[in-house]
Structures are given as C-alpha cells and as structure tokens.
Amino acid sequence: MPTAILTGQPVPGSSIESDLRDLGFDVRTASDPADAEALLAAVPGEERVALVDARFVGHPHALRLGLTDPRFPLAAVPGAVTARAEGRLALTRALARETSAGGGTAHGAAPAGTKLSVGDAAGVASLADRVVTALDADGAAVHRPELGSLVATVPADPQARNEARQAVAAVDDEAVRLKSAVKARDGFFTTFFISPYSRYLARWCARRGLTPNQVTTASLLTALIAASCAATGTRAGYVAAGVLLIVSFVLDCTDGQLARYSLQYSTLGAWLDATFDRAKEYAYYAGLALGAARGGDDVWALALGAMVLQTCRHVVDFSFNEANHDATANTSPTAALSDKLDSVGWTVWVRRMIVLPIGERWAMIAVLTAATTPRITFYALLVGCALAATYTTAGRVLRSLTRKAQRTDRAARALADLADNGLLAELLARVLPAGRFPALLWAVAGAVLLPLAAWIDGPGWSVVLCAVVYVLLSSEALQRPLKGALDWLVPPLFRAAEYGTVLILAAKSDVDGALPAAFGLVAAVAYHHYDTVYRIRGDAGAPPAWLVRAVGGQEGRTLLVTVLAALLTAAQFKVALTVLAVAVAFVVLVESIRFWVAAHQGGAPAVHDEGEPA
C-alpha cells in the first residue's frame, strides 16, 4: 500500500486525510521535518510514497492526478509531491537537504532566507513544495499534471482558505474527471457517437472494480463473436456481426477511458490494447471471407489485400514518427500549413476523417456488413484505405522534403529494427561493399521487382532469382544509417514487398485454401512487426536478434516462400504456407507474451499511447 506523510499543522474541517485514504494511501502524520524524514526512511523502497501538506485545499481529482499516476517516477501538484520506487532516492536526498537547511524548523514558518516555490501562497512555507524546488535544482524530472479548472493550493491564511474552498465548490470535480477520461485527440465518429456515453460506461466499470485489461479482453471476445457471426454467411449473421463490431468498438474506447479515469496505466495494458485492436480487425476480415465462401463467393484475396494495405499504412505511421520524434530543427512549410488548417474547426474534422481512423473504419465495415455483402465491404475498405494511405503518405513525404532536420542515431536504429532484416542480409552486409545509392532507391527497386515478377510469371524459378536479387537489395538498403529525408519509407516498402509477394503467389497457385493459408502467414508476420513497434515505443528496444533470425528476417521469409512456390505443387504449397504460418505464429507469440508479462511483473514504467487514432 502506498504511504502518504502529512506535514504541517492540520486545519480543522480539512478533508485531506480522508481524501488520501480514498486514494488508497496509508496516512501517517509527521510532527516536524525530521520526523517526516524518518517516516520516509521507514517506508519500503519498492512502495510509492507522498509528502502532502496538511493545509492542502483542492479537488480530490487534483490529488489523484498528482499522486497516483503510475507513469511517472516523480510527480507533484502544489502542496504535494510523490515518488515511485525509481524516484525514491531523489526524493530522499531532496528532503534530507531541505530538513538540514531548515535546521529542524517546524512547519508553519520558513527559516530566514528560505525561497518559497511556486505553489506556496503568500509566504506559506510548504515542505512539499520546497522539496519539489530542490528536485528541480537537482535536475530530476518532476511531472506536473495539467489541472485546468481543478484547484490545488496551500492557503496562507483563513481568508485565502475560504476563497480556495469556494473555488473548489464552484467546479464539479467529477465532471472534470469524466471529461478528461476522453482522449484529447480522436476521430469524428468516436468523438461524437461513442465518447458521449462510453465515458459513463468507463465510470460504471471503475466503480465496480473492473480493470482496463478486463474491458480490453471483453472487447476482443465481442469482436471474435462478431467475426463468428459474419462467418455464418447469413443475413442475420451479418447484421449481428455489424452490431457486435460496434459494441466491441465501444468497449475498445471504454478501456482507454477507464485507464484515464482511474489512472490505471500499465505496460501490459498498453500492449494488450494495441495488439488486440489488430487481432480484432483482422479476425473480422477472416470472418467475412469465411461467410462469403459459404455463399459461394471467394474474397480471400480481398481480405488479405485489406490486411496488407492496413498493415503497411500503420508501418508508414510508425516509421515516420520514429524517424522524426526526436529530430532537431523539426519545421517545414508543410507542417506550418497543417498547423494553420488545424486552427479552422471544420478542417480539423475533415482531415481526421480523411485518414479513416479506427472509428470511421469500423463504423463503415459494420454498416456495410449488415447492409451489403462481404465483397462490397472489402471493395469499400480497400478504396477508403488506399485514399487515406495516399493522403497521409503524400503529406509526410512533403514534410520530410521541406524540413531541415538532423535525424539521430536512435532514429536510424529504430528504422533499421523496423526493417526486420535477418541473417541473410547481415551476412551479405559483411562481404558486400556499401553502394553509392540512397537506401530508399534500393528498397524501391526491391519492392517493385519482386511483386511484379510474381505477378507476371507466377510461381517459378524466375521469381526465385528475383527473390535472390531482392535479398541483395535488402542488404544494400541497410548498409548505411537510415538518416536520409525519406529513409522512413524503407520499412513500409519491405512490408509491401514481403506481404504482396505472399499474396500474389498464393493467388497464382490457384488452389483452394492457399489464400487462407497466406492470410494466416501474413497475420503471424504482421504480429511480429507490430510487436517490434510496441517494444520500440515502450523504450524496450527491438526484439532479440535470435528471434528475428529464428523467423528468417523479412528477406529470408520472402526468399523461402518463393522457393517453396517453385519446388512444390499447388496443393503442397498450400500445406507449406500453413506450416510456416503456424511455426512463425508459435515462435513470435511465445516470445512476445513472455517478454510483456515479464516486463509487467518486473515493474516496467507504465505507458499510455495518446497518439494518432489507429
């Protein structure tokens, strides 16, 4: 249980002690600074601890934001400061220095010459605020949550206290908390058709002790049931599938809002939320394809194409963000125009809808499933995603070409990890001289050559030869650090080449079951690529080298698929794709689950992604 140490003279009628207990703190009272230091030392090092001025006046949610957010080692609001295990040493040092500087002076009056920190009102010497000032002086990163209309202060006198209490009464703490539970930046459909009521569902879940991970799991199960309904191939099944897909999305919004409402962020939760979103959508594609097959319509190629396109879109997003999130001189005329458009209300929503975020995309899929056929649903999805991909990629290319940015070694390393080159490319890089052409040129050449050869010739040794050339080009693309203006396009080009080759060869094999097997293989490999992204985002680094080598690297897998297509009969090729899909899925899932569970149990810093809608 976390411990809160109350410092200073208590004020009659104050609710601070009960507020802290409501937040889950074990409250202890210090008679003087030296006593606070002793109490702090007595708290086990792995537990959260907070210093709170007994004269604090403010909203309970202000305290919650300042003292319970698991993402930050150190955090503070006026009159209160907290430290997780990793911030305890810094807090202990700052408190010891303040206690020594104060000469053991009791709270209520500052020693002569004491400089009061921001948050001290009219000469109130708050020990917690002085400790925060000392932490700042030490260079410690202290998170200060944005409180907005919430009140958090240490009044200097009875009049100021009365005014502060009136300010607290004037603002509905619960209304602010509910509003802040909604993601600040979201799509049009989510903002206006889901969040107005899903936030109340999040509060209902919080009051019943449900966790975000439980809601995330419920969303996954609902989507899987929706996919099963779609797989029936009946009109009633399609209608039920569309309704359940929307219910799944409501729960998907609820889990994030519950995390923000109750500040239940975790490493495991962020991974589950991101991973399950992809699993739900791609399982639904498979359900639609199965349902269509029951009606005599084979749309597996469309289902696989939709998954390939959607995954490549995400890789574009991830690569661009990794290439530029820590770049210097990060400005361009295109970015300035984008910021200007964001200042005009209607253009904000139009631009968010154009990119077809998850809310708009799932709403479109749900409505078309219920009202039309799987084939029409996939046609609309492919056209919408293609337009969205063209819009976002073109804008990012323009930004990259017009900005004067120096990209870091970390960004180059992240792009190389996202490229997913394996052992073949590594060995070739050691013996081949570095080419003079940019990495992007090699990647474009490979991404055009191999799928085009597969499309023209189908399974055969000519495609294997092109795959060998593709391996060479993949190696050349990563001979130098990926710091060029457009080098962030290298990973998505590799994804398009690998996934597209599998799709085309499976379609050209012209045997029942080949495309579903290819769908399974691409899904397994895509999971590996998404897992790589989430590890990099969580500052956990890329997957271990042995894992990348074990699953072949993107160039090794692509070469293997072309060889299998050339060597085997169509029926045997289908079986080989199935076996390869199962093998890749088993290896990457086991390692991924092991890693994320171990990170969660090991106390990895909690994260919560508030980025672009997926």
XYZ file of C-alpha atoms in Angstrom:
614
model
C 0.000 0.000 0.000
C 1.365 3.475 -0.821
C 2.105 5.787 2.072
C 1.259 9.481 2.410
C 3.127 11.544 5.003
C 1.177 14.586 6.152
C 3.359 17.541 7.094
C 2.471 20.861 8.670
C -0.209 21.863 11.127
C -3.608 20.241 10.462
C -6.538 22.570 9.875
C -9.957 21.959 11.492
C -12.510 20.749 8.971
C -9.897 19.617 6.447
C -10.734 16.500 4.437
C -7.182 15.870 3.274
C -6.674 12.762 5.385
C -9.869 11.075 4.206
C -9.173 12.127 0.606
C -5.774 10.429 0.752
C -7.258 7.278 2.238
C -9.887 7.238 -0.511
C -6.999 7.271 -2.992
C -5.558 4.162 -1.326
C -2.848 5.757 0.795
C -1.856 4.714 4.292
C -1.717 8.114 6.003
C 0.948 8.957 8.572
C 1.476 12.311 10.262
C 4.869 13.927 10.804
C 5.350 16.320 13.710
C 8.298 18.100 12.089
C 10.614 17.795 9.060
C 12.970 15.426 10.846
C 10.019 13.202 11.696
C 8.926 13.277 8.031
C 12.421 12.189 7.017
C 12.309 9.306 9.496
C 8.857 8.217 8.310
C 10.017 8.337 4.712
C 13.018 6.140 5.534
C 10.711 3.603 7.191
C 8.607 3.074 4.059
C 9.843 0.074 1.991
C 11.820 1.205 -1.040
C 9.574 -0.514 -3.570
C 6.455 1.354 -2.405
C 5.113 4.712 -3.565
C 5.367 7.498 -1.009
C 3.944 11.021 -0.945
C 4.616 14.168 1.066
C 1.452 16.217 1.460
C 0.954 19.491 3.312
C -1.834 19.087 5.893
C -3.154 22.527 4.905
C -3.778 21.433 1.304
C -7.059 22.583 -0.229
C -8.124 21.217 -3.584
C -10.140 18.763 -5.577
C -9.674 15.042 -4.893
C -9.012 14.514 -8.599
C -6.173 17.032 -8.454
C -4.577 14.870 -5.772
C -5.295 11.765 -7.826
C -3.574 13.228 -10.881
C -0.615 14.376 -8.841
C -0.117 11.366 -6.587
C -1.366 8.167 -8.264
C -0.358 8.271 -11.941
C 1.882 5.193 -12.410
C 3.695 6.537 -15.465
C 5.997 8.971 -13.711
C 8.756 8.330 -11.130
C 8.229 11.794 -9.616
C 5.114 13.961 -9.755
C 3.748 16.960 -7.895
C 0.907 19.414 -7.518
C 1.096 22.486 -5.256
C 1.334 21.213 -1.698
C 2.064 17.570 -2.557
C 4.833 15.510 -4.119
C 5.099 11.777 -4.749
C 7.749 9.275 -5.784
C 7.587 5.758 -7.139
C 10.362 3.295 -6.321
C 12.620 4.617 -9.077
C 12.243 8.192 -7.789
C 12.654 7.449 -4.089
C 16.381 8.164 -3.926
C 15.959 11.620 -5.468
C 13.084 12.416 -3.087
C 15.024 11.198 -0.044
C 18.033 13.354 -0.940
C 15.891 16.439 -1.555
C 14.021 16.011 1.725
C 17.242 15.466 3.682
C 18.731 18.625 2.219
C 15.625 20.668 2.994
C 15.476 19.318 6.529
C 19.144 20.150 7.067
C 18.774 23.619 5.552
C 15.769 24.315 7.777
C 17.658 23.314 10.874
C 14.721 21.216 12.005
C 12.378 24.212 11.931
C 8.798 23.147 12.386
C 6.304 23.706 9.625
C 4.307 26.840 9.600
C 7.182 29.308 9.345
C 10.043 29.293 6.903
C 13.595 29.793 8.127
C 15.068 33.167 7.359
C 16.120 33.418 3.752
C 14.066 30.418 2.564
C 12.978 30.852 -1.058
C 9.403 29.657 -1.485
C 8.481 27.597 -4.527
C 5.683 28.154 -6.980
C 2.544 26.948 -5.265
C 3.406 28.495 -1.913
C 0.733 31.083 -1.278
C 1.593 34.404 0.338
C 4.516 33.171 2.353
C 3.338 29.682 3.295
C 6.416 27.513 3.637
C 5.203 24.159 2.340
C 7.779 21.440 2.874
C 6.412 19.501 -0.107
C 6.864 22.493 -2.416
C 10.369 23.187 -1.106
C 11.251 19.568 -1.815
C 9.930 19.963 -5.382
C 12.112 23.047 -5.810
C 15.104 21.028 -4.595
C 14.258 18.226 -7.032
C 14.147 20.738 -9.878
C 17.509 22.101 -8.807
C 18.915 18.565 -8.921
C 17.690 18.148 -12.481
C 15.107 15.490 -11.577
C 12.171 15.178 -13.965
C 9.096 16.052 -11.899
C 5.784 15.570 -13.701
C 3.247 18.326 -13.075
C -0.181 17.312 -14.398
C -2.312 19.840 -16.238
C -5.015 20.686 -13.702
C -7.131 23.051 -15.789
C -10.029 24.244 -13.644
C -9.131 21.947 -10.745
C -7.857 23.582 -7.547
C -4.683 22.590 -5.688
C -3.167 25.079 -3.240
C -1.839 25.658 0.277
C -3.641 28.793 1.548
C -1.715 31.305 3.618
C -4.490 32.414 5.974
C -8.166 31.770 6.833
C -9.414 34.188 4.181
C -7.368 32.518 1.457
C -8.559 29.152 2.728
C -12.206 30.196 2.463
C -11.634 31.509 -1.046
C -9.921 28.265 -2.042
C -12.786 26.215 -0.637
C -15.272 28.335 -2.578
C -13.229 27.739 -5.735
C -13.327 24.006 -5.064
C -17.103 24.098 -4.595
C -17.553 26.049 -7.839
C -16.014 23.304 -10.005
C -17.577 19.854 -10.350
C -14.669 17.515 -9.684
C -16.453 14.504 -11.160
C -17.445 16.343 -14.345
C -13.829 17.350 -14.939
C -12.682 13.804 -14.279
C -15.185 12.383 -16.765
C -14.250 14.917 -19.417
C -10.537 14.216 -19.003
C -11.203 10.481 -19.423
C -11.843 11.092 -23.139
C -8.800 11.123 -25.410
C -7.878 14.701 -26.277
C -7.452 13.932 -29.991
C -9.753 11.415 -31.601
C -11.753 10.788 -34.760
C -15.107 12.342 -35.623
C -17.157 9.165 -35.151
C -15.520 8.356 -31.824
C -15.819 11.913 -30.511
C -19.476 12.479 -31.368
C -21.027 8.996 -31.475
C -19.129 6.929 -28.899
C -17.412 9.041 -26.238
C -20.543 10.936 -25.092
C -21.781 7.749 -23.418
C -18.750 5.420 -23.249
C -17.198 7.668 -20.588
C -20.124 6.849 -18.301
C -19.616 3.176 -19.022
C -15.983 3.666 -18.006
C -17.095 5.213 -14.705
C -19.515 2.325 -14.152
C -16.648 -0.108 -14.649
C -14.399 1.831 -12.280
C -16.993 1.838 -9.522
C -17.299 -1.945 -9.813
C -13.596 -2.560 -9.644
C -13.143 -3.621 -13.253
C -9.721 -3.010 -14.796
C -8.917 -1.667 -18.272
C -7.360 -5.024 -19.181
C -10.614 -6.806 -18.379
C -12.549 -4.400 -20.596
C -9.940 -4.828 -23.345
C -10.405 -8.590 -23.154
C -14.189 -8.194 -23.304
C -13.775 -6.076 -26.438
C -11.652 -8.806 -28.035
C -14.142 -11.541 -27.194
C -17.018 -9.450 -28.589
C -15.133 -8.884 -31.844
C -14.357 -12.583 -32.146
C -18.053 -13.376 -31.677
C -18.807 -10.764 -34.351
C -16.359 -12.496 -36.703
C -18.031 -15.821 -35.951
C -21.426 -14.324 -36.807
C -20.051 -12.992 -40.088
C -18.642 -16.439 -40.848
C -22.164 -17.912 -40.904
C -22.762 -16.273 -44.283
C -26.394 -15.453 -43.462
C -28.059 -12.053 -43.499
C -28.960 -12.385 -39.828
C -25.354 -13.287 -39.102
C -24.073 -10.236 -40.998
C -26.463 -7.919 -39.133
C -25.425 -9.391 -35.785
C -21.778 -9.098 -36.789
C -22.147 -5.400 -37.616
C -23.895 -4.660 -34.326
C -21.350 -6.617 -32.290
C -18.439 -4.929 -34.058
C -19.769 -1.544 -32.920
C -20.232 -2.917 -29.380
C -16.638 -4.119 -29.486
C -15.506 -0.644 -30.517
C -17.486 0.939 -27.687
C -15.650 -1.339 -25.262
C -12.385 -0.509 -27.017
C -12.978 3.182 -26.298
C -14.103 2.380 -22.767
C -10.889 0.626 -21.768
C -8.772 3.690 -22.545
C -11.252 5.999 -20.860
C -11.277 3.747 -17.816
C -7.475 3.895 -17.724
C -7.550 7.700 -17.815
C -10.498 7.952 -15.391
C -8.869 5.765 -12.753
C -5.225 6.287 -13.813
C -4.772 2.534 -14.244
C -1.984 2.668 -16.788
C 0.337 -0.286 -17.294
C 2.874 -1.646 -19.746
C 0.863 -4.819 -20.177
C -2.349 -2.851 -20.711
C -0.839 -0.701 -23.452
C 0.414 -3.801 -25.257
C -2.898 -5.642 -24.926
C -4.869 -2.643 -26.171
C -2.696 -2.158 -29.242
C -2.338 -5.856 -30.059
C -5.996 -6.725 -29.592
C -7.067 -3.881 -31.911
C -5.184 -5.523 -34.758
C -6.316 -9.030 -33.796
C -9.975 -7.915 -33.728
C -9.901 -6.220 -37.099
C -8.016 -8.950 -38.934
C -10.091 -11.735 -37.354
C -13.180 -9.907 -38.594
C -11.722 -9.825 -42.121
C -11.289 -13.599 -41.910
C -14.871 -13.986 -40.656
C -16.192 -12.015 -43.618
C -14.156 -14.131 -46.030
C -15.448 -17.345 -44.465
C -19.024 -16.080 -44.635
C -18.635 -15.135 -48.283
C -17.211 -18.579 -49.057
C -20.330 -20.181 -47.580
C -22.313 -18.220 -50.139
C -20.059 -19.286 -52.995
C -18.012 -16.062 -53.250
C -14.237 -16.281 -52.753
C -12.997 -12.960 -51.333
C -9.896 -14.203 -49.511
C -7.663 -12.216 -51.875
C -9.595 -9.068 -50.955
C -9.399 -9.893 -47.243
C -5.645 -10.452 -47.449
C -5.236 -7.310 -49.553
C -7.107 -5.284 -46.946
C -4.845 -6.627 -44.192
C -1.709 -5.921 -46.233
C -2.812 -2.371 -47.021
C -3.850 -1.617 -43.455
C -0.619 -3.000 -42.003
C 1.511 -1.044 -44.474
C -0.418 2.110 -43.529
C 0.442 1.550 -39.896
C 4.092 0.921 -40.694
C 4.189 4.255 -42.553
C 2.816 5.940 -39.430
C 5.240 4.187 -37.103
C 8.311 4.728 -39.281
C 7.620 8.405 -39.858
C 7.062 9.038 -36.162
C 10.187 7.140 -35.124
C 12.271 8.971 -37.717
C 11.137 12.416 -36.587
C 10.041 12.350 -32.951
C 13.486 13.375 -31.664
C 14.783 15.157 -34.762
C 16.219 18.640 -34.411
C 15.015 21.661 -36.419
C 11.740 19.858 -36.899
C 9.971 22.502 -39.006
C 8.736 22.782 -42.567
C 6.298 24.927 -44.579
C 4.055 21.867 -44.917
C 3.910 21.463 -41.139
C 3.147 25.171 -40.756
C 0.268 24.841 -43.233
C -1.021 21.815 -41.340
C -0.963 23.756 -38.072
C -2.811 26.625 -39.743
C -5.518 24.282 -41.028
C -5.895 22.852 -37.535
C -6.882 26.313 -36.340
C -10.034 26.179 -38.505
C -12.639 23.991 -36.797
C -14.227 22.193 -39.750
C -10.916 21.377 -41.431
C -9.753 19.537 -38.313
C -12.616 17.054 -38.538
C -12.363 16.674 -42.305
C -8.665 15.881 -42.067
C -9.241 13.397 -39.262
C -11.956 11.639 -41.257
C -9.890 11.507 -44.463
C -7.303 9.273 -42.791
C -10.067 6.753 -41.997
C -9.143 6.158 -38.336
C -10.332 3.114 -36.486
C -13.715 4.601 -35.501
C -14.714 5.624 -39.007
C -13.247 2.448 -40.457
C -15.062 0.092 -38.117
C -18.333 2.017 -38.484
C -18.080 1.707 -42.267
C -17.279 -2.006 -42.049
C -20.140 -2.626 -39.604
C -22.762 -0.800 -41.681
C -21.666 -2.364 -44.974
C -21.551 -5.830 -43.420
C -25.112 -5.515 -42.193
C -26.484 -3.911 -45.356
C -24.467 -5.354 -48.251
C -22.101 -8.264 -48.996
C -18.547 -9.077 -47.892
C -17.250 -8.331 -51.380
C -18.751 -4.823 -51.388
C -17.459 -4.303 -47.844
C -13.912 -5.183 -48.871
C -14.073 -3.065 -52.033
C -15.125 -0.037 -49.988
C -12.470 -0.776 -47.371
C -9.700 -1.103 -49.945
C -10.683 2.106 -51.734
C -11.025 4.042 -48.466
C -7.738 2.794 -47.048
C -5.927 3.421 -50.339
C -7.132 7.035 -50.432
C -6.236 7.518 -46.772
C -2.785 5.992 -47.303
C -2.172 8.228 -50.318
C -3.187 11.341 -48.383
C -1.123 10.637 -45.254
C 1.944 9.365 -47.084
C 1.979 12.282 -49.520
C 1.738 14.763 -46.670
C 4.587 13.111 -44.799
C 6.764 12.981 -47.886
C 6.218 16.728 -48.397
C 7.064 17.403 -44.752
C 10.220 15.334 -44.991
C 11.405 17.009 -48.182
C 10.818 20.559 -46.945
C 12.122 20.292 -43.368
C 15.698 20.877 -42.347
C 16.085 18.166 -39.764
C 19.042 16.252 -38.358
C 17.935 12.743 -37.517
C 19.501 10.965 -34.579
C 21.329 7.657 -34.246
C 18.412 6.383 -32.187
C 16.001 7.123 -35.035
C 18.267 5.368 -37.532
C 18.493 2.341 -35.246
C 14.716 2.234 -34.830
C 14.194 2.320 -38.607
C 16.727 -0.471 -39.063
C 14.900 -2.545 -36.451
C 11.575 -1.872 -38.166
C 13.108 -3.002 -41.474
C 13.405 -6.510 -39.942
C 16.362 -7.726 -41.981
C 17.552 -11.179 -40.905
C 20.632 -13.352 -41.048
C 20.960 -13.433 -44.854
C 21.090 -9.653 -45.110
C 23.506 -9.486 -42.161
C 25.939 -11.922 -43.773
C 25.787 -10.164 -47.130
C 26.376 -6.794 -45.478
C 29.696 -8.110 -44.157
C 31.035 -9.107 -47.567
C 29.429 -6.651 -49.958
C 30.773 -3.122 -50.338
C 28.400 -0.317 -49.469
C 26.650 1.024 -52.544
C 26.655 4.646 -53.561
C 22.910 4.928 -53.996
C 20.495 6.009 -51.231
C 18.805 3.335 -49.126
C 15.397 4.357 -50.433
C 16.408 3.581 -54.022
C 17.446 0.027 -53.123
C 14.202 -0.508 -51.187
C 12.038 0.837 -54.030
C 13.846 -1.374 -56.546
C 13.250 -4.475 -54.448
C 9.638 -3.608 -53.618
C 8.839 -3.172 -57.330
C 10.931 -6.006 -58.782
C 9.780 -8.980 -56.710
C 5.977 -8.490 -56.587
C 5.995 -7.541 -60.265
C 7.891 -10.703 -61.180
C 5.497 -12.795 -59.093
C 2.543 -11.135 -60.813
C 3.909 -11.693 -64.333
C 5.442 -15.178 -64.002
C 3.680 -16.708 -61.025
C 5.383 -19.488 -59.030
C 8.656 -20.432 -60.735
C 12.425 -20.174 -60.697
C 12.445 -16.766 -62.365
C 10.703 -15.409 -59.292
C 13.236 -17.199 -57.073
C 16.013 -15.444 -58.988
C 14.268 -12.110 -58.423
C 13.949 -13.002 -54.740
C 17.726 -13.536 -54.570
C 18.194 -10.082 -56.094
C 15.681 -8.766 -53.546
C 17.810 -10.189 -50.720
C 20.845 -8.360 -52.127
C 18.875 -5.125 -52.408
C 17.596 -5.510 -48.826
C 21.160 -5.838 -47.610
C 22.317 -2.809 -49.586
C 19.451 -0.689 -48.238
C 20.760 -1.052 -44.691
C 24.463 -0.638 -45.386
C 24.357 2.936 -44.072
C 22.396 4.504 -41.169
C 18.860 5.408 -42.243
C 19.147 9.158 -41.768
C 18.001 10.357 -45.177
C 14.958 12.586 -45.547
C 12.803 9.743 -46.882
C 14.523 6.737 -45.347
C 11.489 6.183 -43.121
C 9.847 4.730 -46.239
C 12.252 1.757 -46.245
C 10.385 -0.383 -43.632
C 6.926 0.035 -45.241
C 8.408 -0.782 -48.653
C 9.828 -4.013 -47.245
C 6.436 -4.822 -45.707
C 4.692 -4.240 -49.033
C 7.215 -6.416 -50.876
C 7.010 -9.344 -48.453
C 3.259 -9.326 -47.897
C 2.486 -8.586 -51.531
C 4.674 -11.439 -52.769
C 2.944 -13.926 -50.457
C -0.478 -12.697 -51.594
C 0.340 -12.874 -55.301
C 1.997 -16.299 -55.192
C -0.892 -17.743 -53.177
C -3.409 -16.302 -55.637
C -1.407 -17.548 -58.647
C -1.209 -21.071 -57.205
C -4.933 -21.340 -57.987
C -5.752 -23.964 -55.378
C -8.448 -23.845 -52.718
C -7.038 -22.977 -49.312
C -3.853 -21.278 -50.487
C -5.127 -17.749 -49.852
C -6.471 -18.549 -46.345
C -3.070 -20.110 -45.555
C -1.351 -16.983 -46.895
C -3.706 -14.870 -44.774
C -2.553 -16.806 -41.698
C 1.114 -16.390 -42.585
C 0.838 -12.646 -43.186
C -1.142 -12.271 -39.949
C 1.600 -14.061 -37.980
C 4.371 -11.996 -39.561
C 2.391 -8.773 -39.123
C 2.029 -9.560 -35.425
C 5.830 -9.822 -35.219
C 6.172 -6.431 -36.909
C 3.575 -4.781 -34.669
C 5.290 -6.279 -31.630
C 8.555 -4.698 -32.787
C 6.841 -1.318 -32.963
C 5.333 -1.592 -29.483
C 8.678 -2.576 -27.963
C 10.394 0.412 -29.558
C 7.576 2.724 -28.469
C 7.899 1.444 -24.906
C 11.674 2.108 -24.932
C 12.266 -1.628 -24.547
C 14.324 -1.908 -27.711
C 13.725 -4.195 -30.662
C 13.033 -7.932 -30.323
C 16.162 -10.010 -29.608
C 18.355 -10.831 -32.583
C 17.767 -14.568 -32.122
C 14.032 -14.084 -32.638
C 14.493 -12.111 -35.863
C 16.890 -14.791 -37.124
C 14.628 -17.632 -35.997
C 11.738 -16.350 -38.098
C 14.030 -15.644 -41.034
C 14.007 -11.879 -41.288
C 11.841 -10.296 -43.948
C 14.219 -11.137 -46.778
C 14.710 -14.756 -45.635
C 10.977 -15.424 -45.336
C 10.331 -13.881 -48.750
C 13.027 -15.999 -50.397
C 11.729 -19.142 -48.678
C 8.160 -18.563 -49.897
C 9.329 -18.122 -53.493
C 11.442 -21.300 -53.295
C 8.532 -23.281 -51.849
C 6.228 -21.979 -54.579
C 8.713 -23.082 -57.252
C 9.539 -26.501 -55.767
C 6.129 -27.725 -54.635
C 2.841 -28.486 -56.295
C -0.008 -26.087 -55.637
C -1.520 -28.402 -53.018
C 1.841 -28.898 -51.320
C 2.481 -25.145 -51.404
C -0.782 -24.578 -49.520
C 0.331 -27.018 -46.821
C 3.772 -25.392 -46.641
C 2.245 -21.948 -46.152
C 0.066 -23.330 -43.360
C 3.007 -24.966 -41.596
C 5.100 -21.818 -41.964
C 2.256 -19.682 -40.587
C 1.874 -21.925 -37.531
C 5.624 -22.015 -36.897
C 6.078 -18.250 -37.133
C 2.989 -17.595 -35.017
C 4.145 -20.004 -32.315
C 7.652 -18.562 -32.030
C 6.686 -14.888 -32.058
C 3.662 -15.285 -29.783
C 5.528 -17.274 -27.136
C 8.416 -14.816 -27.039
C 6.147 -11.765 -27.160
C 3.903 -12.949 -24.333
C 6.933 -13.930 -22.250
C 8.528 -10.530 -22.776
C 5.489 -8.392 -21.992
C 4.397 -10.387 -18.967
C 7.945 -10.301 -17.594
C 8.149 -6.541 -18.219
C 4.869 -6.022 -16.394
C 5.855 -8.188 -13.445
C 9.270 -6.538 -13.335
C 7.727 -3.120 -12.787
C 8.429 -1.640 -16.221
C 7.321 2.007 -16.450
C 3.638 2.298 -17.306
C 2.811 3.787 -20.677
C -0.310 5.063 -22.338
C -0.421 5.948 -26.010
C -2.338 9.123 -26.819
C -1.106 9.351 -30.383
C -2.924 9.278 -33.696
C -6.073 7.139 -33.953
C -5.126 3.681 -35.293
